[in-house]
XYZ file of C-alpha atoms in Angstrom:
706
model
C 213.240 -33.449 145.198
C 212.581 -37.045 146.203
C 210.161 -37.610 149.027
C 211.618 -38.539 152.398
C 210.861 -42.083 153.505
C 208.328 -42.272 156.291
C 206.983 -38.738 155.609
C 204.344 -39.378 152.948
C 201.599 -36.831 152.403
C 198.687 -37.808 154.679
C 196.290 -38.112 151.741
C 198.687 -39.802 149.314
C 197.367 -43.302 150.010
C 193.787 -42.165 149.457
C 194.773 -40.352 146.279
C 196.506 -43.495 145.035
C 193.392 -45.505 145.820
C 191.281 -42.952 143.958
C 193.556 -43.111 140.923
C 193.330 -46.894 140.974
C 189.547 -46.682 141.124
C 189.481 -44.340 138.128
C 191.739 -46.662 136.155
C 189.657 -49.696 137.108
C 186.492 -47.962 135.988
C 188.061 -46.981 132.683
C 189.371 -50.474 132.114
C 185.991 -51.993 132.913
C 187.312 -53.917 135.904
C 184.764 -52.256 138.180
C 181.496 -50.437 137.682
C 181.912 -46.667 137.184
C 182.586 -45.104 140.557
C 180.337 -42.418 142.038
C 182.682 -41.434 144.829
C 185.670 -40.809 142.546
C 183.967 -37.602 141.388
C 183.793 -36.468 145.032
C 187.330 -37.549 145.954
C 188.434 -33.939 146.265
C 185.454 -33.069 148.479
C 185.809 -34.902 151.807
C 182.495 -35.044 153.688
C 182.183 -32.386 156.372
C 181.839 -33.428 160.040
C 178.337 -34.188 161.232
C 177.906 -30.826 163.028
C 178.420 -29.032 159.704
C 175.890 -31.268 157.946
C 173.048 -30.252 160.282
C 172.981 -26.491 159.734
C 170.749 -23.679 160.933
C 169.663 -22.883 157.373
C 168.710 -26.520 156.695
C 166.556 -26.600 159.840
C 164.928 -23.285 158.881
C 164.149 -24.482 155.349
C 162.928 -27.821 156.744
C 160.457 -26.008 158.985
C 158.924 -24.086 156.085
C 158.909 -26.904 153.520
C 157.814 -29.456 156.132
C 154.781 -27.291 156.928
C 153.914 -26.843 153.232
C 154.225 -30.548 152.407
C 152.321 -31.522 155.561
C 149.504 -29.225 154.456
C 149.459 -30.705 150.960
C 149.698 -34.289 152.197
C 146.879 -33.780 154.670
C 144.707 -32.085 152.075
C 145.163 -34.918 149.584
C 144.499 -37.481 152.305
C 141.317 -35.715 153.418
C 139.966 -35.409 149.868
C 141.320 -38.342 147.856
C 142.264 -40.822 150.565
C 145.780 -41.085 149.128
C 148.948 -40.776 151.196
C 151.485 -39.352 148.705
C 155.227 -39.602 149.281
C 157.165 -36.376 148.867
C 160.738 -37.686 149.118
C 161.698 -36.529 145.639
C 159.783 -33.281 146.042
C 161.650 -32.600 149.294
C 165.022 -33.228 147.636
C 164.216 -30.980 144.692
C 162.717 -28.156 146.723
C 165.507 -28.300 149.307
C 168.156 -28.180 146.599
C 166.400 -25.338 144.775
C 165.789 -23.182 147.871
C 169.252 -23.385 149.412
C 171.042 -23.113 146.050
C 169.016 -19.999 145.279
C 169.782 -18.602 148.713
C 173.550 -19.126 148.422
C 173.597 -17.594 144.935
C 171.623 -14.588 146.160
C 174.111 -14.036 148.971
C 177.001 -14.410 146.540
C 175.534 -11.642 144.355
C 175.739 -9.296 147.324
C 179.275 -10.433 148.164
C 178.244 -12.378 151.278
C 180.176 -15.597 151.785
C 178.224 -18.681 152.865
C 178.956 -22.289 153.658
C 178.985 -24.502 150.521
C 175.814 -26.535 149.995
C 176.957 -30.161 150.080
C 175.092 -33.332 149.209
C 175.276 -34.332 152.877
C 173.371 -31.210 153.884
C 170.911 -31.894 151.058
C 170.223 -35.383 152.461
C 169.886 -34.052 156.013
C 167.457 -31.418 154.742
C 165.373 -33.972 152.829
C 165.318 -36.345 155.807
C 164.175 -33.600 158.149
C 161.377 -32.518 155.784
C 160.107 -36.055 155.243
C 160.236 -36.867 158.966
C 157.915 -33.914 159.486
C 155.524 -34.413 156.559
C 155.050 -38.198 156.862
C 153.445 -37.643 160.271
C 150.424 -36.239 158.447
C 149.706 -39.867 157.506
C 151.392 -41.897 160.244
C 150.003 -39.449 162.807
C 146.480 -40.457 161.813
C 145.084 -37.044 160.836
C 143.477 -38.581 157.734
C 143.011 -42.088 159.168
C 142.712 -43.448 162.708
C 142.664 -40.163 164.710
C 139.995 -38.640 162.496
C 138.072 -41.937 162.650
C 137.587 -41.341 166.389
C 135.577 -38.154 165.856
C 131.821 -37.705 166.091
C 131.536 -36.650 162.432
C 133.160 -39.782 161.014
C 131.241 -41.961 163.481
C 127.938 -40.557 162.179
C 129.076 -40.824 158.561
C 129.862 -44.499 159.165
C 126.377 -45.094 160.539
C 127.021 -44.784 164.275
C 125.377 -42.577 166.867
C 128.486 -40.482 167.470
C 128.130 -40.527 171.221
C 129.491 -42.356 174.270
C 132.803 -44.152 174.620
C 133.045 -44.872 170.894
C 133.952 -41.275 170.019
C 136.867 -39.126 171.095
C 137.291 -35.359 170.892
C 140.691 -34.453 169.486
C 142.430 -31.944 171.742
C 145.601 -30.500 170.238
C 147.643 -30.927 173.432
C 146.724 -34.606 173.781
C 147.499 -35.244 170.114
C 150.928 -33.601 170.427
C 151.727 -35.673 173.528
C 150.605 -38.923 171.857
C 152.610 -38.256 168.694
C 155.702 -37.281 170.662
C 155.725 -40.386 172.838
C 155.210 -42.884 170.026
C 157.207 -41.333 167.193
C 160.330 -40.761 169.269
C 160.161 -44.390 170.382
C 160.057 -45.440 166.708
C 163.411 -43.704 166.086
C 165.138 -46.102 168.520
C 163.226 -49.226 167.480
C 165.422 -50.617 164.685
C 168.387 -48.264 165.029
C 170.781 -51.038 166.197
C 169.965 -53.016 163.033
C 171.242 -50.478 160.500
C 174.593 -52.286 160.007
C 172.858 -55.662 159.682
C 170.333 -54.398 157.141
C 172.554 -52.223 154.946
C 176.053 -53.712 155.183
C 175.618 -57.374 156.064
C 172.510 -58.184 154.036
C 173.048 -55.376 151.488
C 169.339 -54.611 151.215
C 168.601 -52.185 148.403
C 165.834 -50.002 149.928
C 164.855 -48.794 146.424
C 163.316 -45.480 147.495
C 166.347 -44.540 149.555
C 168.700 -45.571 146.751
C 166.727 -43.520 144.224
C 166.923 -40.398 146.378
C 170.675 -40.909 146.796
C 171.089 -41.136 143.022
C 169.219 -37.867 142.515
C 171.194 -36.057 145.217
C 174.528 -37.325 143.868
C 173.584 -36.154 140.374
C 172.609 -32.717 141.674
C 175.969 -32.159 143.340
C 178.368 -33.480 140.690
C 179.560 -31.435 137.688
C 178.309 -34.135 135.319
C 174.841 -33.940 136.815
C 174.614 -30.147 136.985
C 173.041 -29.769 133.546
C 170.517 -32.497 134.259
C 169.639 -30.958 137.620
C 169.111 -27.567 135.990
C 166.701 -29.042 133.458
C 164.817 -30.907 136.168
C 164.460 -27.820 138.347
C 163.280 -25.755 135.350
C 160.720 -28.410 134.361
C 159.430 -28.638 137.902
C 159.144 -24.847 138.178
C 157.059 -24.704 134.988
C 154.811 -27.505 136.251
C 154.320 -25.776 139.619
C 153.374 -22.465 137.983
C 151.100 -24.111 135.417
C 149.320 -26.241 138.013
C 148.878 -23.266 140.348
C 147.443 -21.081 137.556
C 145.085 -23.854 136.450
C 143.799 -24.303 140.004
C 143.204 -20.550 140.327
C 141.393 -20.508 136.951
C 139.110 -23.342 138.055
C 138.231 -21.489 141.269
C 136.593 -18.682 139.269
C 133.814 -21.054 138.128
C 132.967 -22.613 141.503
C 130.534 -19.945 142.748
C 127.917 -22.341 144.116
C 127.191 -25.904 145.150
C 128.133 -28.441 142.491
C 129.733 -25.835 140.229
C 132.995 -25.798 138.337
C 135.243 -28.048 136.302
C 135.380 -30.500 139.220
C 131.903 -31.717 138.237
C 132.393 -31.826 134.471
C 130.210 -34.721 133.157
C 132.710 -35.810 130.533
C 131.151 -39.293 130.158
C 127.518 -38.190 130.318
C 125.052 -37.334 133.068
C 124.215 -40.968 133.878
C 127.869 -41.704 134.552
C 128.098 -38.471 136.526
C 125.322 -39.646 138.866
C 127.551 -42.622 139.731
C 130.411 -40.131 140.365
C 132.169 -41.358 137.228
C 133.613 -38.134 135.821
C 136.880 -36.290 135.273
C 137.426 -33.422 137.731
C 140.519 -31.808 136.131
C 142.672 -32.213 139.245
C 146.309 -31.542 138.339
C 147.552 -33.026 141.613
C 145.822 -36.360 141.025
C 147.109 -36.447 137.445
C 150.589 -35.934 138.912
C 150.056 -38.735 141.411
C 149.015 -40.935 138.498
C 152.263 -40.151 136.671
C 154.261 -41.350 139.687
C 152.230 -44.475 140.466
C 152.772 -47.586 138.323
C 150.582 -47.854 135.235
C 149.127 -51.202 136.333
C 148.011 -49.733 139.670
C 146.208 -46.799 138.063
C 144.418 -48.854 135.461
C 143.518 -51.464 138.084
C 141.803 -48.658 139.998
C 139.999 -47.603 136.810
C 138.939 -51.198 136.167
C 137.573 -51.438 139.712
C 135.737 -48.132 139.250
C 134.033 -49.354 136.076
C 132.916 -52.607 137.721
C 131.530 -50.903 140.821
C 129.942 -47.839 139.164
C 128.217 -49.553 136.238
C 127.522 -53.063 137.482
C 127.855 -53.713 141.210
C 126.347 -50.576 142.797
C 123.323 -50.385 140.444
C 122.608 -54.059 141.188
C 122.750 -53.516 144.958
C 120.641 -50.341 144.702
C 117.960 -52.369 142.957
C 117.782 -54.652 146.034
C 116.708 -51.842 148.333
C 113.634 -52.890 150.275
C 114.536 -56.558 149.932
C 118.096 -56.915 151.255
C 118.167 -53.628 153.206
C 115.792 -50.789 154.094
C 117.997 -48.024 155.417
C 117.991 -45.190 152.796
C 121.206 -43.588 154.047
C 124.091 -43.973 151.581
C 126.598 -43.865 154.462
C 124.989 -46.067 157.123
C 126.436 -49.551 157.596
C 122.866 -50.859 157.731
C 122.326 -49.538 154.210
C 124.308 -49.825 150.981
C 127.464 -48.718 152.795
C 127.240 -52.018 154.639
C 128.186 -53.631 151.341
C 130.699 -51.101 150.009
C 133.083 -50.708 152.945
C 133.175 -54.361 154.159
C 133.667 -55.608 150.599
C 136.501 -53.156 149.997
C 138.131 -54.058 153.303
C 137.774 -57.762 152.497
C 139.670 -57.260 149.253
C 142.350 -55.269 151.090
C 142.743 -58.009 153.719
C 142.845 -60.724 151.049
C 145.605 -58.908 149.186
C 147.482 -58.114 152.410
C 147.300 -61.715 153.596
C 148.845 -62.907 150.352
C 151.509 -60.184 150.355
C 152.338 -60.840 154.003
C 152.797 -64.544 153.379
C 154.726 -63.997 150.165
C 157.107 -61.388 151.587
C 157.621 -63.372 154.790
C 158.648 -66.448 152.774
C 160.978 -64.391 150.565
C 162.491 -62.593 153.542
C 163.052 -65.857 155.421
C 164.653 -67.447 152.358
C 166.868 -64.405 151.769
C 167.788 -64.278 155.471
C 168.756 -67.978 155.486
C 170.767 -67.645 152.276
C 172.701 -64.636 153.604
C 173.349 -66.413 156.881
C 174.841 -69.380 155.040
C 177.009 -67.095 152.905
C 178.244 -65.176 155.927
C 178.836 -68.265 158.067
C 179.690 -71.186 155.747
C 182.012 -72.951 158.180
C 180.735 -71.823 161.540
C 182.792 -68.579 161.710
C 181.267 -65.199 160.980
C 182.947 -62.995 158.421
C 183.244 -59.507 159.899
C 182.316 -56.426 157.947
C 184.878 -54.152 159.567
C 187.629 -54.308 157.001
C 189.652 -57.180 158.548
C 188.575 -60.005 156.237
C 189.604 -61.041 152.754
C 186.031 -60.426 151.625
C 186.321 -56.817 152.749
C 189.428 -56.300 150.600
C 187.412 -57.285 147.536
C 184.972 -54.435 148.060
C 184.851 -51.648 145.506
C 186.305 -48.209 146.122
C 182.825 -46.758 146.722
C 181.934 -49.452 149.254
C 185.168 -48.995 151.166
C 184.645 -45.242 151.505
C 180.993 -45.634 152.463
C 181.588 -48.430 154.960
C 184.282 -46.424 156.733
C 181.944 -43.513 157.470
C 178.894 -45.676 158.120
C 180.703 -47.811 160.722
C 182.720 -45.106 162.451
C 179.818 -42.789 163.295
C 176.501 -43.382 164.995
C 174.885 -44.088 168.341
C 175.944 -47.151 170.364
C 173.464 -50.012 170.433
C 172.833 -49.797 174.172
C 171.707 -46.146 173.800
C 169.085 -47.212 171.261
C 167.772 -50.029 173.456
C 167.667 -47.800 176.537
C 165.891 -45.050 174.597
C 163.201 -47.406 173.340
C 162.609 -48.912 176.792
C 162.359 -45.447 178.325
C 159.742 -44.241 175.819
C 157.834 -47.528 176.148
C 157.645 -47.147 179.930
C 156.535 -43.512 179.720
C 153.950 -44.382 177.043
C 152.502 -47.198 179.178
C 151.852 -44.596 181.880
C 150.571 -41.643 179.848
C 148.874 -43.106 176.726
C 146.016 -44.596 178.846
C 145.509 -41.097 180.282
C 145.158 -39.705 176.773
C 142.864 -42.558 175.675
C 141.024 -43.824 178.800
C 139.647 -46.796 176.831
C 143.139 -48.342 176.874
C 145.007 -49.874 179.817
C 148.722 -49.872 180.556
C 149.065 -53.568 179.696
C 147.599 -52.942 176.237
C 150.282 -50.325 175.557
C 153.068 -52.447 177.064
C 152.139 -55.412 174.886
C 152.084 -53.258 171.761
C 155.559 -51.894 172.504
C 156.839 -55.418 173.195
C 155.576 -56.788 169.869
C 156.363 -53.714 167.726
C 160.182 -54.227 167.410
C 159.719 -57.743 166.017
C 157.187 -56.564 163.463
C 159.299 -53.486 162.711
C 162.264 -55.723 161.893
C 160.119 -57.877 159.586
C 158.656 -54.823 157.896
C 162.024 -53.068 157.505
C 163.577 -56.210 156.062
C 160.702 -56.692 153.619
C 160.771 -53.003 152.681
C 164.473 -53.293 151.919
C 163.817 -56.240 149.634
C 160.918 -54.953 147.578
C 160.124 -51.381 148.717
C 156.757 -52.492 150.086
C 155.824 -51.480 153.630
C 153.213 -53.542 155.458
C 152.917 -51.119 158.368
C 149.254 -50.405 157.637
C 148.498 -54.131 157.571
C 149.959 -54.676 161.039
C 148.128 -51.567 162.225
C 144.768 -52.874 160.960
C 145.373 -56.183 162.709
C 145.976 -54.226 165.934
C 142.511 -52.676 165.544
C 140.872 -56.095 165.484
C 142.915 -57.606 168.307
C 142.758 -54.719 170.791
C 139.210 -53.731 169.829
C 137.926 -57.238 170.479
C 140.019 -57.470 173.681
C 138.538 -54.273 175.161
C 134.998 -54.938 173.946
C 132.191 -52.713 172.741
C 130.935 -51.716 176.193
C 134.331 -50.388 177.267
C 135.032 -48.358 174.126
C 136.816 -50.996 172.064
C 136.521 -48.933 168.862
C 138.620 -46.067 170.268
C 141.055 -48.460 171.950
C 141.546 -50.339 168.667
C 142.138 -47.110 166.729
C 144.653 -45.890 169.326
C 146.456 -49.256 169.142
C 146.475 -48.864 165.369
C 148.254 -45.530 165.803
C 150.944 -46.998 168.043
C 151.713 -49.813 165.613
C 151.516 -47.666 162.475
C 153.887 -44.986 163.765
C 156.481 -47.368 165.206
C 156.553 -49.842 162.325
C 156.150 -47.281 159.528
C 158.714 -44.817 160.873
C 161.243 -47.598 161.522
C 161.115 -48.585 157.838
C 161.332 -44.942 156.729
C 164.419 -44.524 158.917
C 166.153 -47.434 157.185
C 165.427 -45.893 153.777
C 166.998 -42.662 155.014
C 170.055 -44.521 156.330
C 170.453 -46.107 152.896
C 170.353 -42.656 151.315
C 172.920 -41.440 153.827
C 175.142 -44.460 153.199
C 175.196 -43.830 149.438
C 175.993 -40.124 149.876
C 178.646 -40.402 152.644
C 176.308 -38.686 155.103
C 177.074 -39.286 158.761
C 174.618 -41.707 160.451
C 174.724 -39.443 163.498
C 173.637 -36.406 161.476
C 170.894 -38.542 159.883
C 169.584 -39.517 163.312
C 169.734 -35.917 164.568
C 167.845 -34.727 161.488
C 165.231 -37.417 162.175
C 164.866 -36.137 165.735
C 164.514 -32.524 164.579
C 162.058 -33.455 161.816
C 160.003 -35.577 164.198
C 159.854 -32.763 166.751
C 158.744 -30.348 164.027
C 156.141 -32.831 162.772
C 154.685 -33.322 166.257
C 154.056 -29.567 166.451
C 153.304 -28.623 162.833
C 150.858 -31.393 161.868
C 148.438 -30.850 164.779
C 148.434 -27.134 163.958
C 147.804 -27.862 160.269
C 144.915 -30.151 161.232
C 143.580 -27.458 163.559
C 143.668 -24.989 160.660
C 141.565 -27.398 158.569
C 139.074 -27.634 161.417
C 138.830 -23.833 161.598
C 138.665 -23.210 157.851
C 136.471 -26.112 156.769
C 134.516 -26.659 159.951
C 134.984 -29.506 162.402
C 131.610 -30.947 161.410
C 132.682 -31.237 157.742
C 135.988 -33.078 158.212
C 135.120 -36.692 157.463
C 131.526 -35.924 156.539
C 130.240 -38.267 153.848
C 129.686 -36.496 150.542
C 131.705 -33.412 151.484
C 134.897 -32.299 149.770
C 136.932 -33.386 152.796
C 135.220 -36.746 153.218
C 138.435 -38.507 154.395
C 137.650 -41.931 152.867
C 140.470 -43.669 154.722
C 139.105 -42.435 158.060
C 135.734 -43.987 157.174
C 137.452 -47.246 156.299
C 139.379 -47.291 159.590
C 136.173 -46.491 161.464
C 134.502 -49.393 159.694
C 137.261 -51.730 160.833
C 136.894 -50.499 164.418
C 133.127 -51.026 164.355
C 133.481 -54.506 162.935
C 136.085 -55.398 165.559
C 133.690 -54.775 168.480
C 130.197 -55.222 167.051
C 130.786 -58.141 164.767
C 128.666 -58.750 161.713
C 125.210 -58.280 163.242
C 124.842 -54.718 161.943
C 125.511 -55.586 158.280
C 122.690 -55.947 155.719
C 121.573 -59.215 154.165
C 124.171 -61.224 152.179
C 126.957 -58.754 153.059
C 129.065 -61.508 154.646
C 128.740 -63.697 151.577
C 129.901 -60.828 149.371
C 132.841 -60.176 151.707
C 133.966 -63.813 151.571
C 133.640 -63.859 147.787
C 135.692 -60.681 147.300
C 138.283 -61.797 149.867
C 138.801 -65.017 147.913
C 138.772 -63.138 144.610
C 141.591 -60.831 145.786
C 143.630 -63.748 147.123
C 143.172 -65.780 143.929
C 143.985 -62.766 141.764
C 147.280 -62.332 143.626
C 148.045 -66.039 143.256
C 147.384 -65.835 139.528
C 149.626 -62.781 139.217
C 152.440 -64.507 141.158
C 152.231 -67.640 138.991
C 152.170 -65.557 135.812
C 155.295 -63.648 136.860
C 157.100 -66.811 137.952
C 156.402 -68.501 134.626
C 157.023 -65.260 132.704
C 153.666 -65.211 130.980
C 153.082 -62.219 128.734
C 149.717 -61.694 130.427
C 151.399 -61.024 133.773
C 151.607 -57.306 132.995
C 147.844 -57.133 132.422
C 146.492 -58.902 135.505
C 144.814 -56.236 137.704
C 146.202 -55.487 141.147
C 143.723 -56.540 143.837
C 144.643 -53.786 146.284
C 144.163 -51.081 143.644
C 140.846 -52.584 142.574
C 139.632 -52.357 146.179
C 140.176 -48.584 146.409
C 137.055 -47.602 144.361
C 134.975 -49.518 146.914
C 135.978 -46.870 149.464
C 136.334 -43.650 147.426
C 134.690 -42.020 144.417
C 135.725 -43.330 140.970
C 136.615 -39.862 139.648
C 139.969 -40.141 141.458
C 140.822 -43.281 139.489
C 139.994 -41.457 136.245
C 142.394 -38.613 137.065
C 145.200 -41.004 137.969
C 144.634 -43.165 134.889
C 144.907 -40.038 132.751
C 148.270 -39.348 134.393
C 149.470 -42.813 133.395
C 148.144 -42.360 129.864
C 150.020 -39.073 129.462
C 153.207 -40.710 130.742
C 152.865 -43.631 128.306
C 152.365 -41.243 125.375
C 155.334 -39.138 126.508
C 157.594 -42.180 126.699
C 156.493 -43.301 123.241
C 157.327 -39.933 121.693
C 160.387 -38.877 123.727
C 161.601 -41.654 126.017
C 164.840 -39.969 127.095
C 163.220 -36.760 128.335
C 160.302 -38.674 129.814
C 162.618 -40.810 131.945
C 164.535 -37.731 133.051
C 161.664 -35.308 133.708
C 158.464 -37.284 134.320
C 158.858 -37.555 138.081
C 159.777 -33.901 138.568
C 156.919 -32.720 136.336
C 154.503 -34.896 138.304
C 155.901 -33.491 141.539
C 155.394 -29.989 140.188
C 151.759 -30.699 139.333
C 151.159 -31.948 142.864
C 152.967 -28.992 144.447
C 151.272 -26.312 142.335
C 147.764 -27.646 142.941
C 148.503 -28.094 146.645
C 149.922 -24.575 146.949
C 146.638 -23.123 145.672
C 145.050 -24.406 148.892
C 146.800 -21.560 150.751
C 145.306 -18.578 148.818
C 142.020 -20.495 148.525
C 141.865 -20.744 152.305
C 142.616 -17.035 152.640
C 139.843 -16.172 150.174
C 137.482 -18.303 152.232
C 138.557 -16.573 155.459
C 137.790 -13.146 153.979
C 134.502 -14.503 152.532
C 135.449 -13.751 148.936
C 133.194 -15.883 146.737
C 133.976 -17.037 143.169
C 132.190 -14.800 140.631
C 130.817 -17.518 138.293
C 128.926 -20.800 138.676
C 129.412 -23.264 135.825
C 126.902 -26.104 136.053
C 125.576 -28.771 133.702
C 121.955 -29.823 133.164
C 120.181 -32.313 130.965
C 118.101 -30.933 128.113
C 114.906 -31.749 130.063
C 116.153 -29.897 133.155
C 117.168 -26.963 130.974
C 113.668 -26.796 129.464
C 112.022 -26.772 132.896
C 114.414 -24.087 134.112
C 113.658 -21.875 131.121
C 109.915 -22.278 131.625
C 109.892 -21.474 135.343
C 112.799 -19.125 135.930
C 113.452 -17.156 132.739
C 111.037 -14.344 131.826
C 108.912 -14.942 128.789
C 109.724 -12.754 125.823
C 106.721 -10.985 124.337
C 106.668 -9.184 121.060
C 104.471 -6.153 120.292
C 102.910 -5.533 116.975
């Protein structure tokens, strides 16, 4: 029967468009379409993308990843990103749950890629607050323990006692404001300027592969590989615990390169999580850290130690009037030199890209709309047309975003000075006025090259506000609090754009993305303070940030150093420290210039020029971390040489599994500590001379009878 004119099937036009897209992809006229595979699966409405089960799973996984992130930050000074881990774990947990229900004949809502993205976004919104919330950086730097470790007295207006209620209120005010900061710019960033946001695009690719028939086999292999890595890493961590029955015992203090190197903290500590981090980080970054560790451990620090009594007299290894007065300022100088170059470079690139896009969009004085009414819009691919339709039709109006930000800014100006008395309302108001401009710059730059400068802007806030308030009025605490405001607003705004890019590429509703951000942020504001409180109870408040302890929090010491320098100036530093700082600042800047020139001219040596930022890290933390991460890179290089296909497919998930398994051991380890169950064996290493003395004084002499 012929169809009646004017009564076409409501989906016939879309089906025809889909068929055309398939034909175009087969003929090579367009790139292979992703959305053609999902043509028979229309995206569910936003209220079915944010589900009760996704929120429940987000709560559990957000708490676990927050714990692991905080633990790594407190020990290694590294802020790992768990985006891929969150996607994998979320997919694995809910898929397993739906299959379990199906075995018992219980029907459940299908697990869609949109729900997967919402789940991942919610988890990451919660876990990233372990870093942006300052629990391993600026908040911890306010405490008495870190103040003493950095050489201060730990008293007066320059320290602040962290009360859980105040921390929750501070996080809630600032982080919810960050959600509204750049929300009106999502169309400009993603549709008009077509910024890539590499991390967000990568997550979208993984999620799309998980939920398509073609990607099912790959997803199964990835989940299996990750499961094996988690189990292996967890078992290895539990095996190591058996040999840590005493101070300085266990595999963590294995003097692989000799006892002299061990005295300079140059050893391999068999940390599976740091090896996993090394597999994720670029090879050049890891080996730049190793190069910096070799220079500092074997050349620079021994030279400065030989000057004791001449250049400085303070014997404390942590006081800024002693050798720490060289280490931390020199490391910070290298960081600032690298950041200054990166800031200038990215600003120039962003301005050039912005101007070029503006000319392309407005060549004759008339803007070309991106709403489907222009000739340019008709030339879009099938995938872009489907994605643009959902991305433009759903979301919050711009005036709601502006009103929300202004409301939170006004409330923060009233209540933040009550939480931190060293600040005044005009300090907070100025920070909120400047933050959207910097957030736009940072989000634009992050979309171009996946590099967030939020921490750079935050460190500048320490100097500006700290100097403004002054030492007598508690400028160190005021500067650190200002750092928190800037870091959370600018960092979260960029993270939100990455999530919107993921949602755009998976046909996820922008409204459901925003709601998941709100839920994840609310969870993070409650979970992270409780996780930090658990560390205080289990480890001891006096040991969090203590120099030389397991939880030394190197980044907190660095932030404290910046705060001290901002209010006290250079008068507390030892002799020639300023000259060293200037030299290393210039060295970092020149190294970046050399690297940029080498890449521009395509020199072969460009891949071997060390990264200045990575070289600065061993100035602030122990070199054993660089050794673990370099080993991770070495294993990845060998894997790619022997089996490139499987390495490209599984390396990231295996690395994620190593991080997860080692981090999960922290939970039973904490329980063993609570119940005062000690490891049964102490494995320790001595020199032959020490062994001889021990045998003579502690072992009974063996006598023989005739």
